[in-house]
């Protein structure tokens, strides 16, 4: 035991949100570019995947969002699998 509180590692959505903010882009701007609703992008960034159409769509959203931000989508897609297992 470390004796200190440890935060959960950031999820795929948090990494995407952080990258978006570092680039100075807004949710509305990215939603328009990705042809998503802002509420869908917010759900993705917040890890509320149950508010999205389904796992196949979530993977596609993450892949497209990562590419739009210039990130490699593969590590983020791997995180999605881990997050799903953690919820089960």
PDB file of N, CA and C in Angstrom:
ATOM      1  N   UNK A   1       0.844  -1.184   0.000  1.00  0.00           N
ATOM      2  CA  UNK A   1       0.000   0.000   0.000  1.00  0.00           C
ATOM      3  C   UNK A   1       0.883   1.239   0.000  1.00  0.00           C
ATOM      4  N   UNK A   2       0.521   2.211  -0.798  1.00  0.00           N
ATOM      5  CA  UNK A   2       1.347   3.400  -0.954  1.00  0.00           C
ATOM      6  C   UNK A   2       1.032   4.467   0.080  1.00  0.00           C
ATOM      7  N   UNK A   3      -0.136   4.407   0.671  1.00  0.00           N
ATOM      8  CA  UNK A   3      -0.515   5.397   1.663  1.00  0.00           C
ATOM      9  C   UNK A   3      -1.098   6.667   1.065  1.00  0.00           C
ATOM     10  N   UNK A   4      -1.040   6.802  -0.245  1.00  0.00           N
ATOM     11  CA  UNK A   4      -1.585   7.987  -0.906  1.00  0.00           C
ATOM     12  C   UNK A   4      -2.705   7.613  -1.834  1.00  0.00           C
ATOM     13  N   UNK A   5      -3.515   8.596  -2.167  1.00  0.00           N
ATOM     14  CA  UNK A   5      -4.611   8.363  -3.089  1.00  0.00           C
ATOM     15  C   UNK A   5      -4.080   8.407  -4.507  1.00  0.00           C
ATOM     16  N   UNK A   6      -4.489   7.436  -5.305  1.00  0.00           N
ATOM     17  CA  UNK A   6      -4.055   7.419  -6.694  1.00  0.00           C
ATOM     18  C   UNK A   6      -5.270   7.561  -7.590  1.00  0.00           C
ATOM     19  N   UNK A   7      -5.184   8.474  -8.524  1.00  0.00           N
ATOM     20  CA  UNK A   7      -6.263   8.672  -9.478  1.00  0.00           C
ATOM     21  C   UNK A   7      -6.245   7.542 -10.496  1.00  0.00           C
ATOM     22  N   UNK A   8      -7.417   7.250 -11.035  1.00  0.00           N
ATOM     23  CA  UNK A   8      -7.483   6.278 -12.122  1.00  0.00           C
ATOM     24  C   UNK A   8      -6.708   6.832 -13.302  1.00  0.00           C
ATOM     25  N   UNK A   9      -6.068   5.964 -14.083  1.00  0.00           N
ATOM     26  CA  UNK A   9      -5.392   6.473 -15.274  1.00  0.00           C
ATOM     27  C   UNK A   9      -6.426   7.063 -16.228  1.00  0.00           C
ATOM     28  N   UNK A  10      -6.021   8.059 -16.999  1.00  0.00           N
ATOM     29  CA  UNK A  10      -6.995   8.684 -17.903  1.00  0.00           C
ATOM     30  C   UNK A  10      -7.487   7.680 -18.941  1.00  0.00           C
ATOM     31  N   UNK A  11      -8.760   7.798 -19.265  1.00  0.00           N
ATOM     32  CA  UNK A  11      -9.338   6.959 -20.295  1.00  0.00           C
ATOM     33  C   UNK A  11      -9.141   7.582 -21.666  1.00  0.00           C
ATOM     34  N   UNK A  12      -9.578   6.865 -22.689  1.00  0.00           N
ATOM     35  CA  UNK A  12      -9.432   7.340 -24.062  1.00  0.00           C
ATOM     36  C   UNK A  12     -10.104   8.700 -24.251  1.00  0.00           C
ATOM     37  N   UNK A  13     -11.302   8.858 -23.699  1.00  0.00           N
ATOM     38  CA  UNK A  13     -12.023  10.119 -23.850  1.00  0.00           C
ATOM     39  C   UNK A  13     -11.301  11.282 -23.201  1.00  0.00           C
ATOM     40  N   UNK A  14     -10.708  11.028 -22.027  1.00  0.00           N
ATOM     41  CA  UNK A  14      -9.977  12.089 -21.336  1.00  0.00           C
ATOM     42  C   UNK A  14      -8.732  12.494 -22.121  1.00  0.00           C
ATOM     43  N   UNK A  15      -8.070  11.536 -22.716  1.00  0.00           N
ATOM     44  CA  UNK A  15      -6.879  11.833 -23.521  1.00  0.00           C
ATOM     45  C   UNK A  15      -7.271  12.662 -24.738  1.00  0.00           C
ATOM     46  N   UNK A  16      -8.386  12.299 -25.371  1.00  0.00           N
ATOM     47  CA  UNK A  16      -8.859  13.067 -26.523  1.00  0.00           C
ATOM     48  C   UNK A  16      -9.242  14.484 -26.106  1.00  0.00           C
ATOM     49  N   UNK A  17      -9.923  14.616 -24.980  1.00  0.00           N
ATOM     50  CA  UNK A  17     -10.327  15.946 -24.502  1.00  0.00           C
ATOM     51  C   UNK A  17      -9.101  16.803 -24.211  1.00  0.00           C
ATOM     52  N   UNK A  18      -8.114  16.212 -23.570  1.00  0.00           N
ATOM     53  CA  UNK A  18      -6.892  16.948 -23.238  1.00  0.00           C
ATOM     54  C   UNK A  18      -6.182  17.414 -24.515  1.00  0.00           C
ATOM     55  N   UNK A  19      -6.103  16.530 -25.511  1.00  0.00           N
ATOM     56  CA  UNK A  19      -5.449  16.885 -26.781  1.00  0.00           C
ATOM     57  C   UNK A  19      -6.218  18.004 -27.478  1.00  0.00           C
ATOM     58  N   UNK A  20      -7.536  17.915 -27.446  1.00  0.00           N
ATOM     59  CA  UNK A  20      -8.366  18.958 -28.070  1.00  0.00           C
ATOM     60  C   UNK A  20      -8.111  20.308 -27.411  1.00  0.00           C
ATOM     61  N   UNK A  21      -8.099  20.315 -26.084  1.00  0.00           N
ATOM     62  CA  UNK A  21      -7.886  21.578 -25.361  1.00  0.00           C
ATOM     63  C   UNK A  21      -6.479  22.122 -25.599  1.00  0.00           C
ATOM     64  N   UNK A  22      -5.488  21.242 -25.666  1.00  0.00           N
ATOM     65  CA  UNK A  22      -4.117  21.688 -25.923  1.00  0.00           C
ATOM     66  C   UNK A  22      -3.993  22.343 -27.296  1.00  0.00           C
ATOM     67  N   UNK A  23      -4.836  21.908 -28.222  1.00  0.00           N
ATOM     68  CA  UNK A  23      -4.825  22.491 -29.561  1.00  0.00           C
ATOM     69  C   UNK A  23      -5.722  23.730 -29.657  1.00  0.00           C
ATOM     70  N   UNK A  24      -6.374  24.071 -28.547  1.00  0.00           N
ATOM     71  CA  UNK A  24      -7.218  25.258 -28.523  1.00  0.00           C
ATOM     72  C   UNK A  24      -8.504  25.115 -29.312  1.00  0.00           C
ATOM     73  N   UNK A  25      -8.995  23.896 -29.426  1.00  0.00           N
ATOM     74  CA  UNK A  25     -10.211  23.655 -30.198  1.00  0.00           C
ATOM     75  C   UNK A  25     -11.389  23.431 -29.248  1.00  0.00           C
ATOM     76  N   UNK A  26     -12.573  23.805 -29.688  1.00  0.00           N
ATOM     77  CA  UNK A  26     -13.770  23.660 -28.864  1.00  0.00           C
ATOM     78  C   UNK A  26     -14.507  22.369 -29.201  1.00  0.00           C
ATOM     79  N   UNK A  27     -15.387  21.973 -28.285  1.00  0.00           N
ATOM     80  CA  UNK A  27     -16.230  20.806 -28.536  1.00  0.00           C
ATOM     81  C   UNK A  27     -17.085  21.050 -29.774  1.00  0.00           C
ATOM     82  N   UNK A  28     -17.679  22.234 -29.869  1.00  0.00           N
ATOM     83  CA  UNK A  28     -18.546  22.546 -31.011  1.00  0.00           C
ATOM     84  C   UNK A  28     -17.785  22.459 -32.331  1.00  0.00           C
ATOM     85  N   UNK A  29     -16.578  22.984 -32.346  1.00  0.00           N
ATOM     86  CA  UNK A  29     -15.749  22.964 -33.557  1.00  0.00           C
ATOM     87  C   UNK A  29     -15.431  21.523 -33.971  1.00  0.00           C
ATOM     88  N   UNK A  30     -15.033  20.707 -33.001  1.00  0.00           N
ATOM     89  CA  UNK A  30     -14.685  19.311 -33.314  1.00  0.00           C
ATOM     90  C   UNK A  30     -15.924  18.520 -33.713  1.00  0.00           C
ATOM     91  N   UNK A  31     -17.040  18.769 -33.039  1.00  0.00           N
ATOM     92  CA  UNK A  31     -18.273  18.063 -33.379  1.00  0.00           C
ATOM     93  C   UNK A  31     -18.670  18.358 -34.820  1.00  0.00           C
ATOM     94  N   UNK A  32     -18.546  19.611 -35.224  1.00  0.00           N
ATOM     95  CA  UNK A  32     -18.878  19.977 -36.597  1.00  0.00           C
ATOM     96  C   UNK A  32     -17.936  19.276 -37.580  1.00  0.00           C
ATOM     97  N   UNK A  33     -16.648  19.278 -37.280  1.00  0.00           N
ATOM     98  CA  UNK A  33     -15.674  18.641 -38.167  1.00  0.00           C
ATOM     99  C   UNK A  33     -15.945  17.138 -38.290  1.00  0.00           C
ATOM    100  N   UNK A  34     -16.306  16.496 -37.171  1.00  0.00           N
ATOM    101  CA  UNK A  34     -16.521  15.049 -37.152  1.00  0.00           C
ATOM    102  C   UNK A  34     -17.943  14.654 -37.530  1.00  0.00           C
ATOM    103  N   UNK A  35     -18.790  15.666 -37.730  1.00  0.00           N
ATOM    104  CA  UNK A  35     -20.201  15.438 -38.066  1.00  0.00           C
ATOM    105  C   UNK A  35     -20.921  14.658 -36.960  1.00  0.00           C
ATOM    106  N   UNK A  36     -20.655  15.087 -35.722  1.00  0.00           N
ATOM    107  CA  UNK A  36     -21.317  14.535 -34.544  1.00  0.00           C
ATOM    108  C   UNK A  36     -22.042  15.664 -33.833  1.00  0.00           C
ATOM    109  N   UNK A  37     -22.929  15.313 -32.936  1.00  0.00           N
ATOM    110  CA  UNK A  37     -23.555  16.313 -32.086  1.00  0.00           C
ATOM    111  C   UNK A  37     -22.604  16.644 -30.936  1.00  0.00           C
ATOM    112  N   UNK A  38     -22.587  17.891 -30.488  1.00  0.00           N
ATOM    113  CA  UNK A  38     -21.723  18.228 -29.356  1.00  0.00           C
ATOM    114  C   UNK A  38     -21.954  17.327 -28.144  1.00  0.00           C
ATOM    115  N   UNK A  39     -23.218  16.954 -27.878  1.00  0.00           N
ATOM    116  CA  UNK A  39     -23.487  16.088 -26.730  1.00  0.00           C
ATOM    117  C   UNK A  39     -22.861  14.699 -26.906  1.00  0.00           C
ATOM    118  N   UNK A  40     -22.748  14.228 -28.146  1.00  0.00           N
ATOM    119  CA  UNK A  40     -22.090  12.948 -28.391  1.00  0.00           C
ATOM    120  C   UNK A  40     -20.594  13.052 -28.098  1.00  0.00           C
ATOM    121  N   UNK A  41     -19.997  14.156 -28.518  1.00  0.00           N
ATOM    122  CA  UNK A  41     -18.576  14.356 -28.281  1.00  0.00           C
ATOM    123  C   UNK A  41     -18.297  14.505 -26.783  1.00  0.00           C
ATOM    124  N   UNK A  42     -19.173  15.211 -26.083  1.00  0.00           N
ATOM    125  CA  UNK A  42     -19.024  15.358 -24.634  1.00  0.00           C
ATOM    126  C   UNK A  42     -19.141  14.003 -23.940  1.00  0.00           C
ATOM    127  N   UNK A  43     -20.092  13.179 -24.369  1.00  0.00           N
ATOM    128  CA  UNK A  43     -20.250  11.842 -23.785  1.00  0.00           C
ATOM    129  C   UNK A  43     -18.990  11.014 -24.023  1.00  0.00           C
ATOM    130  N   UNK A  44     -18.433  11.112 -25.203  1.00  0.00           N
ATOM    131  CA  UNK A  44     -17.213  10.376 -25.535  1.00  0.00           C
ATOM    132  C   UNK A  44     -16.056  10.832 -24.643  1.00  0.00           C
ATOM    133  N   UNK A  45     -15.876  12.135 -24.532  1.00  0.00           N
ATOM    134  CA  UNK A  45     -14.783  12.669 -23.723  1.00  0.00           C
ATOM    135  C   UNK A  45     -14.931  12.305 -22.246  1.00  0.00           C
ATOM    136  N   UNK A  46     -16.174  12.209 -21.775  1.00  0.00           N
ATOM    137  CA  UNK A  46     -16.433  11.928 -20.368  1.00  0.00           C
ATOM    138  C   UNK A  46     -16.534  10.427 -20.079  1.00  0.00           C
ATOM    139  N   UNK A  47     -16.378   9.608 -21.113  1.00  0.00           N
ATOM    140  CA  UNK A  47     -16.442   8.163 -20.917  1.00  0.00           C
ATOM    141  C   UNK A  47     -17.847   7.635 -20.680  1.00  0.00           C
ATOM    142  N   UNK A  48     -18.846   8.393 -21.074  1.00  0.00           N
ATOM    143  CA  UNK A  48     -20.242   7.961 -20.921  1.00  0.00           C
ATOM    144  C   UNK A  48     -20.677   7.229 -22.191  1.00  0.00           C
ATOM    145  N   UNK A  49     -20.052   6.090 -22.429  1.00  0.00           N
ATOM    146  CA  UNK A  49     -20.290   5.356 -23.665  1.00  0.00           C
ATOM    147  C   UNK A  49     -21.718   4.821 -23.755  1.00  0.00           C
ATOM    148  N   UNK A  50     -22.363   4.640 -22.614  1.00  0.00           N
ATOM    149  CA  UNK A  50     -23.744   4.161 -22.622  1.00  0.00           C
ATOM    150  C   UNK A  50     -24.693   5.185 -23.247  1.00  0.00           C
ATOM    151  N   UNK A  51     -24.266   6.446 -23.351  1.00  0.00           N
ATOM    152  CA  UNK A  51     -25.072   7.487 -23.982  1.00  0.00           C
ATOM    153  C   UNK A  51     -24.860   7.553 -25.496  1.00  0.00           C
ATOM    154  N   UNK A  52     -24.027   6.666 -26.014  1.00  0.00           N
ATOM    155  CA  UNK A  52     -23.720   6.640 -27.446  1.00  0.00           C
ATOM    156  C   UNK A  52     -24.377   5.425 -28.076  1.00  0.00           C
ATOM    157  N   UNK A  53     -24.502   5.394 -29.410  1.00  0.00           N
ATOM    158  CA  UNK A  53     -25.271   4.349 -30.081  1.00  0.00           C
ATOM    159  C   UNK A  53     -24.833   2.907 -29.827  1.00  0.00           C
ATOM    160  N   UNK A  54     -23.575   2.644 -29.602  1.00  0.00           N
ATOM    161  CA  UNK A  54     -23.125   1.277 -29.368  1.00  0.00           C
ATOM    162  C   UNK A  54     -21.627   1.164 -29.526  1.00  0.00           C
ATOM    163  N   UNK A  55     -21.062   0.003 -29.144  1.00  0.00           N
ATOM    164  CA  UNK A  55     -19.611  -0.178 -29.154  1.00  0.00           C
ATOM    165  C   UNK A  55     -18.947   0.051 -30.512  1.00  0.00           C
ATOM    166  N   UNK A  56     -19.583  -0.368 -31.577  1.00  0.00           N
ATOM    167  CA  UNK A  56     -18.993  -0.184 -32.907  1.00  0.00           C
ATOM    168  C   UNK A  56     -18.888   1.306 -33.229  1.00  0.00           C
ATOM    169  N   UNK A  57     -19.925   2.054 -32.875  1.00  0.00           N
ATOM    170  CA  UNK A  57     -19.914   3.491 -33.115  1.00  0.00           C
ATOM    171  C   UNK A  57     -18.873   4.178 -32.242  1.00  0.00           C
ATOM    172  N   UNK A  58     -18.772   3.757 -30.982  1.00  0.00           N
ATOM    173  CA  UNK A  58     -17.789   4.360 -30.075  1.00  0.00           C
ATOM    174  C   UNK A  58     -16.391   4.183 -30.647  1.00  0.00           C
ATOM    175  N   UNK A  59     -16.077   2.994 -31.115  1.00  0.00           N
ATOM    176  CA  UNK A  59     -14.752   2.744 -31.702  1.00  0.00           C
ATOM    177  C   UNK A  59     -14.522   3.643 -32.923  1.00  0.00           C
ATOM    178  N   UNK A  60     -15.527   3.789 -33.749  1.00  0.00           N
ATOM    179  CA  UNK A  60     -15.406   4.662 -34.919  1.00  0.00           C
ATOM    180  C   UNK A  60     -15.234   6.121 -34.526  1.00  0.00           C
ATOM    181  N   UNK A  61     -15.996   6.553 -33.516  1.00  0.00           N
ATOM    182  CA  UNK A  61     -15.870   7.935 -33.042  1.00  0.00           C
ATOM    183  C   UNK A  61     -14.463   8.189 -32.516  1.00  0.00           C
ATOM    184  N   UNK A  62     -13.951   7.251 -31.712  1.00  0.00           N
ATOM    185  CA  UNK A  62     -12.605   7.414 -31.139  1.00  0.00           C
ATOM    186  C   UNK A  62     -11.565   7.449 -32.256  1.00  0.00           C
ATOM    187  N   UNK A  63     -11.680   6.539 -33.200  1.00  0.00           N
ATOM    188  CA  UNK A  63     -10.716   6.478 -34.311  1.00  0.00           C
ATOM    189  C   UNK A  63     -10.707   7.796 -35.089  1.00  0.00           C
ATOM    190  N   UNK A  64     -11.885   8.279 -35.463  1.00  0.00           N
ATOM    191  CA  UNK A  64     -11.973   9.512 -36.254  1.00  0.00           C
ATOM    192  C   UNK A  64     -11.528  10.731 -35.455  1.00  0.00           C
ATOM    193  N   UNK A  65     -11.884  10.772 -34.189  1.00  0.00           N
ATOM    194  CA  UNK A  65     -11.517  11.900 -33.333  1.00  0.00           C
ATOM    195  C   UNK A  65      -9.998  11.943 -33.160  1.00  0.00           C
ATOM    196  N   UNK A  66      -9.397  10.801 -32.898  1.00  0.00           N
ATOM    197  CA  UNK A  66      -7.940  10.744 -32.736  1.00  0.00           C
ATOM    198  C   UNK A  66      -7.245  11.220 -34.007  1.00  0.00           C
ATOM    199  N   UNK A  67      -7.673  10.735 -35.136  1.00  0.00           N
ATOM    200  CA  UNK A  67      -7.060  11.139 -36.410  1.00  0.00           C
ATOM    201  C   UNK A  67      -7.209  12.638 -36.653  1.00  0.00           C
ATOM    202  N   UNK A  68      -8.383  13.182 -36.318  1.00  0.00           N
ATOM    203  CA  UNK A  68      -8.616  14.616 -36.516  1.00  0.00           C
ATOM    204  C   UNK A  68      -7.684  15.458 -35.639  1.00  0.00           C
ATOM    205  N   UNK A  69      -7.279  14.887 -34.508  1.00  0.00           N
ATOM    206  CA  UNK A  69      -6.367  15.588 -33.602  1.00  0.00           C
ATOM    207  C   UNK A  69      -4.898  15.259 -33.862  1.00  0.00           C
ATOM    208  N   UNK A  70      -4.654  14.399 -34.851  1.00  0.00           N
ATOM    209  CA  UNK A  70      -3.281  14.020 -35.175  1.00  0.00           C
ATOM    210  C   UNK A  70      -2.694  12.997 -34.222  1.00  0.00           C
ATOM    211  N   UNK A  71      -3.553  12.198 -33.571  1.00  0.00           N
ATOM    212  CA  UNK A  71      -3.106  11.169 -32.637  1.00  0.00           C
ATOM    213  C   UNK A  71      -3.212   9.787 -33.285  1.00  0.00           C
ATOM    214  N   UNK A  72      -2.406   8.862 -32.806  1.00  0.00           N
ATOM    215  CA  UNK A  72      -2.496   7.478 -33.232  1.00  0.00           C
ATOM    216  C   UNK A  72      -3.714   6.863 -32.534  1.00  0.00           C
ATOM    217  N   UNK A  73      -4.707   6.381 -33.283  1.00  0.00           N
ATOM    218  CA  UNK A  73      -5.910   5.853 -32.638  1.00  0.00           C
ATOM    219  C   UNK A  73      -5.724   4.488 -31.964  1.00  0.00           C
ATOM    220  N   UNK A  74      -4.744   3.716 -32.364  1.00  0.00           N
ATOM    221  CA  UNK A  74      -4.628   2.339 -31.872  1.00  0.00           C
ATOM    222  C   UNK A  74      -4.503   2.222 -30.347  1.00  0.00           C
ATOM    223  N   UNK A  75      -3.621   2.999 -29.693  1.00  0.00           N
ATOM    224  CA  UNK A  75      -3.558   2.888 -28.230  1.00  0.00           C
ATOM    225  C   UNK A  75      -4.884   3.265 -27.558  1.00  0.00           C
ATOM    226  N   UNK A  76      -5.584   4.229 -28.127  1.00  0.00           N
ATOM    227  CA  UNK A  76      -6.866   4.651 -27.562  1.00  0.00           C
ATOM    228  C   UNK A  76      -7.918   3.564 -27.738  1.00  0.00           C
ATOM    229  N   UNK A  77      -7.895   2.904 -28.887  1.00  0.00           N
ATOM    230  CA  UNK A  77      -8.829   1.809 -29.115  1.00  0.00           C
ATOM    231  C   UNK A  77      -8.548   0.654 -28.158  1.00  0.00           C
ATOM    232  N   UNK A  78      -7.280   0.410 -27.860  1.00  0.00           N
ATOM    233  CA  UNK A  78      -6.918  -0.603 -26.875  1.00  0.00           C
ATOM    234  C   UNK A  78      -7.455  -0.250 -25.502  1.00  0.00           C
ATOM    235  N   UNK A  79      -7.431   1.022 -25.172  1.00  0.00           N
ATOM    236  CA  UNK A  79      -7.967   1.471 -23.878  1.00  0.00           C
ATOM    237  C   UNK A  79      -9.464   1.211 -23.783  1.00  0.00           C
ATOM    238  N   UNK A  80     -10.172   1.333 -24.895  1.00  0.00           N
ATOM    239  CA  UNK A  80     -11.607   1.081 -24.886  1.00  0.00           C
ATOM    240  C   UNK A  80     -11.906  -0.345 -24.446  1.00  0.00           C
ATOM    241  N   UNK A  81     -11.102  -1.283 -24.950  1.00  0.00           N
ATOM    242  CA  UNK A  81     -11.272  -2.683 -24.553  1.00  0.00           C
ATOM    243  C   UNK A  81     -11.036  -2.864 -23.066  1.00  0.00           C
ATOM    244  N   UNK A  82     -10.024  -2.202 -22.533  1.00  0.00           N
ATOM    245  CA  UNK A  82      -9.729  -2.280 -21.107  1.00  0.00           C
ATOM    246  C   UNK A  82     -10.864  -1.671 -20.288  1.00  0.00           C
ATOM    247  N   UNK A  83     -11.381  -0.530 -20.737  1.00  0.00           N
ATOM    248  CA  UNK A  83     -12.464   0.128 -20.012  1.00  0.00           C
ATOM    249  C   UNK A  83     -13.707  -0.741 -20.009  1.00  0.00           C
ATOM    250  N   UNK A  84     -14.000  -1.420 -21.110  1.00  0.00           N
ATOM    251  CA  UNK A  84     -15.159  -2.289 -21.176  1.00  0.00           C
ATOM    252  C   UNK A  84     -15.013  -3.458 -20.201  1.00  0.00           C
ATOM    253  N   UNK A  85     -13.807  -4.037 -20.141  1.00  0.00           N
ATOM    254  CA  UNK A  85     -13.582  -5.148 -19.205  1.00  0.00           C
ATOM    255  C   UNK A  85     -13.701  -4.677 -17.758  1.00  0.00           C
ATOM    256  N   UNK A  86     -13.228  -3.483 -17.472  1.00  0.00           N
ATOM    257  CA  UNK A  86     -13.313  -2.943 -16.118  1.00  0.00           C
ATOM    258  C   UNK A  86     -14.760  -2.753 -15.675  1.00  0.00           C
ATOM    259  N   UNK A  87     -15.633  -2.426 -16.616  1.00  0.00           N
ATOM    260  CA  UNK A  87     -17.055  -2.179 -16.281  1.00  0.00           C
ATOM    261  C   UNK A  87     -17.819  -3.469 -16.072  1.00  0.00           C
ATOM    262  N   UNK A  88     -17.318  -4.569 -16.617  1.00  0.00           N
ATOM    263  CA  UNK A  88     -18.041  -5.852 -16.510  1.00  0.00           C
ATOM    264  C   UNK A  88     -17.914  -6.454 -15.183  1.00  0.00           C
TER     265      UNK A  88
END
